């Protein structure tokens, strides 16, 4: 596995954990929510920019993307 792929995976795992903490849910639930409401798609598509932002800012962005796609976490 290439270094860039490992970095992306590590970042994604950490971000999902931060998302879970913010909304007081389990990481597995956070991943399922992000996947269902297109947060993961947004993260993968915009990883180049998002990984340069703080975790709180990126969690805010992903929460907004999910809300825009029907998600109910606030």
XYZ file of C-alpha atoms in Angstrom:
74
model
C 0.000 0.000 0.000
C 1.332 3.411 -0.938
C 2.096 6.044 1.690
C -0.633 8.352 0.350
C -3.218 5.597 0.715
C -2.133 4.861 4.291
C -2.326 8.562 5.118
C -5.815 8.832 3.649
C -7.028 5.770 5.542
C -5.550 6.990 8.820
C -7.067 10.429 8.356
C -10.470 8.975 7.502
C -10.481 6.709 10.566
C -9.523 9.630 12.813
C -12.132 11.891 11.253
C -14.923 9.333 11.629
C -13.921 8.974 15.289
C -14.065 12.752 15.760
C -17.461 12.855 14.044
C -18.685 10.123 16.411
C -17.438 12.029 19.450
C -19.091 15.253 18.317
C -22.487 13.593 17.961
C -22.145 11.092 20.845
C -22.529 8.037 18.636
C -20.327 5.011 18.024
C -17.739 5.184 15.249
C -19.563 2.430 13.330
C -22.761 4.501 13.453
C -20.858 7.600 12.383
C -19.398 5.775 9.379
C -22.813 4.409 8.375
C -24.359 7.885 8.696
C -21.586 9.534 6.680
C -21.883 6.876 4.003
C -25.686 7.056 3.809
C -25.850 10.846 3.590
C -22.888 11.286 1.232
C -20.393 12.606 3.762
C -17.887 9.887 2.858
C -18.326 10.626 -0.833
C -17.638 14.303 -0.152
C -14.610 13.444 1.975
C -13.095 11.198 -0.671
C -13.766 13.680 -3.455
C -12.383 16.671 -1.545
C -9.722 14.948 0.562
C -6.977 17.130 -0.937
C -8.488 20.220 0.679
C -10.245 18.761 3.718
C -7.164 17.105 5.173
C -5.508 20.522 5.438
C -8.311 21.833 7.681
C -8.798 21.229 11.397
C -10.847 18.234 12.515
C -13.595 20.455 14.015
C -13.903 22.417 10.768
C -13.996 19.254 8.660
C -16.578 17.660 10.965
C -18.699 20.808 10.528
C -18.403 20.539 6.743
C -19.327 16.854 6.710
C -22.252 17.445 9.074
C -23.550 20.148 6.726
C -23.128 17.916 3.657
C -25.087 15.171 5.409
C -27.825 17.603 6.488
C -28.086 18.824 2.906
C -28.630 15.214 1.841
C -31.329 14.407 4.403
C -29.309 13.620 7.523
C -30.815 14.595 10.848
C -27.811 15.006 13.171
C -27.339 18.566 14.360
